[in-house]
XYZ file of C-alpha atoms in Angstrom:
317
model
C 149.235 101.070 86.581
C 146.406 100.998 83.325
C 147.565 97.480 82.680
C 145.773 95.775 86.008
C 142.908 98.553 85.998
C 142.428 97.341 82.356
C 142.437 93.619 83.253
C 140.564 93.929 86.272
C 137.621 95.607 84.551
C 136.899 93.097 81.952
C 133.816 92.105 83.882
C 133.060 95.549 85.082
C 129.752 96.822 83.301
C 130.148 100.530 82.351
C 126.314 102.154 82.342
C 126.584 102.866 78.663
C 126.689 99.088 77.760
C 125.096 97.346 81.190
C 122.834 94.915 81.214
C 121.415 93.073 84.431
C 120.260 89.178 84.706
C 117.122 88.623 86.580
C 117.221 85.095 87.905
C 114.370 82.283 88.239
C 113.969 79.600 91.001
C 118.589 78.700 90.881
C 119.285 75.228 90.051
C 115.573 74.482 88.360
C 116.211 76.102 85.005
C 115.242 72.978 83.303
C 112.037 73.043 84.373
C 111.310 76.625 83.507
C 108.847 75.428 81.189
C 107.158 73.791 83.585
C 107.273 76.660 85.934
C 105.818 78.652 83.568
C 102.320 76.921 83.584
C 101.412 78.119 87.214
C 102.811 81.363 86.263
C 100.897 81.666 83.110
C 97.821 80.717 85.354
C 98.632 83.355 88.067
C 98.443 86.057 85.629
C 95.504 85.066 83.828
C 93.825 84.665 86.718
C 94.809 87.860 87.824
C 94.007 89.897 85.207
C 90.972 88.051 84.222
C 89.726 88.353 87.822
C 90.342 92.329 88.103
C 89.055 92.915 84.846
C 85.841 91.474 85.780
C 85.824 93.251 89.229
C 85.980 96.359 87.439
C 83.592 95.624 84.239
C 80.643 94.507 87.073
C 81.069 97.963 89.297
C 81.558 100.191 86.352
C 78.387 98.615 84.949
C 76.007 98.023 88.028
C 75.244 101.382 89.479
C 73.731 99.378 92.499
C 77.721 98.905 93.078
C 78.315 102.624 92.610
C 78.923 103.263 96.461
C 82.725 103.656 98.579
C 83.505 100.668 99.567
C 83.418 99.362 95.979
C 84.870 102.467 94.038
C 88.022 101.923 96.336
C 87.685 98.478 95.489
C 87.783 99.017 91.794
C 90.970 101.602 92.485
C 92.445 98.438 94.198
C 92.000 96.218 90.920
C 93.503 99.000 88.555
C 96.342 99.049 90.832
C 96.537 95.087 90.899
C 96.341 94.983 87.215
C 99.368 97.490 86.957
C 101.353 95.626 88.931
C 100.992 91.895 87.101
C 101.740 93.704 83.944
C 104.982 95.536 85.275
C 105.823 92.170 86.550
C 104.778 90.072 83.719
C 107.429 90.066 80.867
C 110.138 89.535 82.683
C 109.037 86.763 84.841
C 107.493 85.057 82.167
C 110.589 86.056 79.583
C 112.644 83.678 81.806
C 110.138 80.765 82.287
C 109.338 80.755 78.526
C 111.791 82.322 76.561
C 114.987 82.008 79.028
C 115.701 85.682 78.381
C 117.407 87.051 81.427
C 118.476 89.828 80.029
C 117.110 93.510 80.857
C 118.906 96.833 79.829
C 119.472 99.311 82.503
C 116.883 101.658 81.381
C 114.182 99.094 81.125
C 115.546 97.960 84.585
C 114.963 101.854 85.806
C 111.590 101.596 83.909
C 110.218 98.659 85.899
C 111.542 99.998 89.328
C 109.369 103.046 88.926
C 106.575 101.352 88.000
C 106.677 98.011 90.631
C 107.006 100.614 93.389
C 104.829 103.730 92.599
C 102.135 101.004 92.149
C 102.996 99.482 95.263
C 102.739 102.508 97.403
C 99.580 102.969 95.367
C 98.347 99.836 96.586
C 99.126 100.595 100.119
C 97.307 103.722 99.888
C 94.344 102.333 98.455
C 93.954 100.057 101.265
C 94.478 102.711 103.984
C 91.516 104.583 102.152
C 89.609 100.985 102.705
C 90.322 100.730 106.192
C 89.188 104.731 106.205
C 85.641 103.238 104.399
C 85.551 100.534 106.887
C 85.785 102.982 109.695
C 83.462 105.583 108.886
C 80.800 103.412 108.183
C 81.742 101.378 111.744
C 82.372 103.878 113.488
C 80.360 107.172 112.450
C 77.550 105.535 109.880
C 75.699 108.239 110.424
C 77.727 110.038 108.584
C 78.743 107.948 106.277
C 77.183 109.171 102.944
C 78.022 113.031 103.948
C 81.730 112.290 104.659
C 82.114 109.757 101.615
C 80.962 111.399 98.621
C 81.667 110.938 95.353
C 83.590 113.799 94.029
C 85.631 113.525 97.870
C 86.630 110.199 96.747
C 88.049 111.081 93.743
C 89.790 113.752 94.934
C 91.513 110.959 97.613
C 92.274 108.252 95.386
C 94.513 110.953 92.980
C 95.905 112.612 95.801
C 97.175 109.202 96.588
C 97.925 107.578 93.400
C 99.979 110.532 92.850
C 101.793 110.541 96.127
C 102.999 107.050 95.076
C 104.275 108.542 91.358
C 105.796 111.874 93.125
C 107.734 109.950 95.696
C 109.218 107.406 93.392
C 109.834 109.592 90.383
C 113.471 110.652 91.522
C 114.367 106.740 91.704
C 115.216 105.782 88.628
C 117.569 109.346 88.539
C 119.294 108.540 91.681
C 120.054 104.676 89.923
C 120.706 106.049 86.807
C 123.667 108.649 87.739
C 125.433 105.683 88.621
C 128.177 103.077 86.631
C 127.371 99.401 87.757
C 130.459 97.432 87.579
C 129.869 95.043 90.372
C 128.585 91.218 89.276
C 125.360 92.322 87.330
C 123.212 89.164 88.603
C 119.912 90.303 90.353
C 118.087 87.880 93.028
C 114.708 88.211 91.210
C 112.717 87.920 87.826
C 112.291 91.358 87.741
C 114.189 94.745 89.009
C 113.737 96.408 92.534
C 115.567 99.677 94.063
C 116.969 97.752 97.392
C 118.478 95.120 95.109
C 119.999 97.491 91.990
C 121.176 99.961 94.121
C 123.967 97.299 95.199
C 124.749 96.686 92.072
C 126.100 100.372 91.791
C 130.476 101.024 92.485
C 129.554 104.277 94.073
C 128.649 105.316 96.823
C 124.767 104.356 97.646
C 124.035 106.456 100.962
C 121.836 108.586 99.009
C 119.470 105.463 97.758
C 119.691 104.119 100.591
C 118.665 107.041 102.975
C 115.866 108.017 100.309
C 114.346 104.350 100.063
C 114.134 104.070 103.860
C 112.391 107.401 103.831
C 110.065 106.609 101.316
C 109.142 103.622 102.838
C 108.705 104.514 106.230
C 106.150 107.561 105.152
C 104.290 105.749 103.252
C 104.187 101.805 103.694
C 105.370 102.352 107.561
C 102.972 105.197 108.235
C 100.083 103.573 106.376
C 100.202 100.595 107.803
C 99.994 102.084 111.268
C 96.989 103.967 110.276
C 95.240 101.011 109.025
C 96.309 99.391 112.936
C 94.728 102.144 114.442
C 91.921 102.391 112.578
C 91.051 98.953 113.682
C 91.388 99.265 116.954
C 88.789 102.077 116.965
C 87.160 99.700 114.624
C 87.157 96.859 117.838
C 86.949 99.236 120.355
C 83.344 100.335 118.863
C 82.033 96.823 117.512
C 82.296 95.635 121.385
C 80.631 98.513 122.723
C 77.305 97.190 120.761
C 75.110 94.823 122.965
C 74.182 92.308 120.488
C 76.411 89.763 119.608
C 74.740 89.143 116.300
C 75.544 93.034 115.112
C 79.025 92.904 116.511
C 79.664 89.987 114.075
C 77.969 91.255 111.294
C 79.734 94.373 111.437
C 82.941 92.355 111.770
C 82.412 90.386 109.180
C 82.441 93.477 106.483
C 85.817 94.147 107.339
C 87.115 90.212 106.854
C 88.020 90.824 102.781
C 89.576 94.046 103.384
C 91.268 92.538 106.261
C 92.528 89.490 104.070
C 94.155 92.221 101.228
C 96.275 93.939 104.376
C 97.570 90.303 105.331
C 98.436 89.617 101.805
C 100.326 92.708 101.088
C 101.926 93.863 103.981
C 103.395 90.963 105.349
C 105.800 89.862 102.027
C 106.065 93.893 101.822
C 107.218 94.273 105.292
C 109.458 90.437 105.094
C 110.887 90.956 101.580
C 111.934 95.129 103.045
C 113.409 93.356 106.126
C 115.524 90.522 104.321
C 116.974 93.021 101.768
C 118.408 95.500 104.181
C 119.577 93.404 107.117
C 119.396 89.444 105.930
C 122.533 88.916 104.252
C 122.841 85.874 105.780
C 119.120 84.582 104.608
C 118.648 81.972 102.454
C 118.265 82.968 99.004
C 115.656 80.905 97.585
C 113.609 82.393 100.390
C 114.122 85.976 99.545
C 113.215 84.859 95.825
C 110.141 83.682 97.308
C 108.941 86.301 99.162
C 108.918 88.207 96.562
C 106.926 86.156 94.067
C 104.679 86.572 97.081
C 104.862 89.947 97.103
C 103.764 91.088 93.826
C 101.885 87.967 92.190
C 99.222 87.204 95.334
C 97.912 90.104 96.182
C 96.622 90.613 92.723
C 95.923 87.294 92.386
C 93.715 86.988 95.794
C 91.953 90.418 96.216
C 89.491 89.581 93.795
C 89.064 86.144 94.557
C 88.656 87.427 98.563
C 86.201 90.158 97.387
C 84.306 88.189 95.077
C 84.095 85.285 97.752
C 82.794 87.623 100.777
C 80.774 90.147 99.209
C 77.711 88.912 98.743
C 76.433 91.802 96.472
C 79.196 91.324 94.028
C 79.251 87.922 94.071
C 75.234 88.075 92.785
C 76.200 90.781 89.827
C 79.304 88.441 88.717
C 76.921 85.031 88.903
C 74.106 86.562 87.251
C 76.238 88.347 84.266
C 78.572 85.215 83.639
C 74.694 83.426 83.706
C 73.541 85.643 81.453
């Protein structure tokens, strides 16, 4: 009875000993040097980009009002996830290392999604900006003040940390001795989990959870919030207002597009698509984690015209 057990579990991976492969774009790995380049560019770009989004508010006390402190809370949170992201997507590319140890695996889990529900919640607290100062302006400066902002963005930077903590527990109680070959350049719960030759109802269940409290229920804030958002912008008489207040929601409008809808895609493809293709899914999520913080301060910097006359006039300087 040992003797098949034995032979059947030379490719088993015990936990002690595991090791996972993260996988590039399949059947291009000759090219990966190649790939690199835009990849390189994405994440200078990137971090370049939010670095400079943050040096210019920090700096300019003119730029020392809501809608820009959530914006700088946006570009910490966009420069946490390209360097979660980073070594391991460029490791393969460059270095054609697809190996990552289990608890550097668990590592980057915790970190790609606490910073993603971060993210999420720092654009609900934009659409919340966006909506006072539509909808109530009046009370804009009384309800947003400094110290009340603050308190928001932890509250909600740690409700990303508190909810994901227990993740990398739940994955690490387990032995992974199914084919160790993961669908992306870097490690995500939905896609380890599987990995796992126990049972995964827990993970599962828990994941689900998470995500529908947090991304789910955000997002359907940030829906409603709009719609008051409409509802109010066409009760004004003049056309010329209505647009103008429109038009101060655009950027923020652009950074829900670009997160949510890979978010949302790359959720739906891992739990039901089985049958989707897989360069897709690989795809997808490259879109998911390297354009939003790519994009947001591209958008920001494009459409805000205040911010767009501090960055010209220090890179001037």
């Amino acid at each position: 009875l040992l003797r098949p057990y034995i032979m059947s579990s030379v490719n088993d991976t015990k936990f002690n000993s595991a090791v996972f492969l993260l996988t590039g774009i399949p059947g291009k790995e000759d090219a990966h040097l190649w790939i690199s380049i835009p990849f390189c560019l994405m994440y200078a770009i990137s971090i370049v980009g939010n670095s400079v989004i943050l040096f210019i508010i920090k700096t300019d006390p003119s730029l020392h009002e809501p809608m820009y402190i959530f914006l700088s809370m946006l570009a910490v949170t966009d420069l946490g996830l390209s360097i979660a992201t980073m070594p391991t997507i460029l490791g393969i590319y460059l270095f054609n290392s697809r190996e990552i140890s289990l608890d550097a695996c668990f590592a980057q889990v915790f970190f790609i999604h606490s910073l993603s529900l971060t993210e999420s919640s720092m654009l609900l607290l934009m659409a919340f900006d966006r909506f006072v100062a539509i909808c109530n302006p009046l009370r804009y400066a009384s309800i947003l003040t400094l110290p009340r902002i603050a308190k928001m963005g932890l509250v909600f930077a740690l409700r990303g940390v508190v909810l994901v903590f227990p993740v990398p527990f739940l994955l690490k109680r387990f032995q992974y001795c199914r084919a160790n070959v993961l669908s992306h350049s870097y490690c995500l719960h939905q896609e380890v989990m599987k990995m796992a030759c126990s049972d995964i109802t827990v993970n599962s269940i828990y994941g689900l959870s998470v995500k529908l409290l947090t991304v789910g229920l955000d997002s359907l804030l940030i829906f409603l919030s709009y719609v008051m958002i409409i509802k109010t912008v066409l009760s004004v008489a003049s056309p010329i207002e209505c647009l103008r207040a429109l038009n101060t929601c655009v950027s923020h409008l652009c950074a829900v597009l670009l997160f949510f809808t890979p978010e949302i895609g790359l959720s739906v493809i891992h739990r039901f698509g089985n049958s989707s293709s897989h360069l897709l899914q690989i795809l997808l999520g490259y879109v998911y984690l390297l354009v939003p913080p790519l994009m947001n301060p591209i958008v920001y910097s494009v459409k805000s015209k205040h911010l767009r006359a501090r960055i010209i006039r220090v890179f001037i300087k």
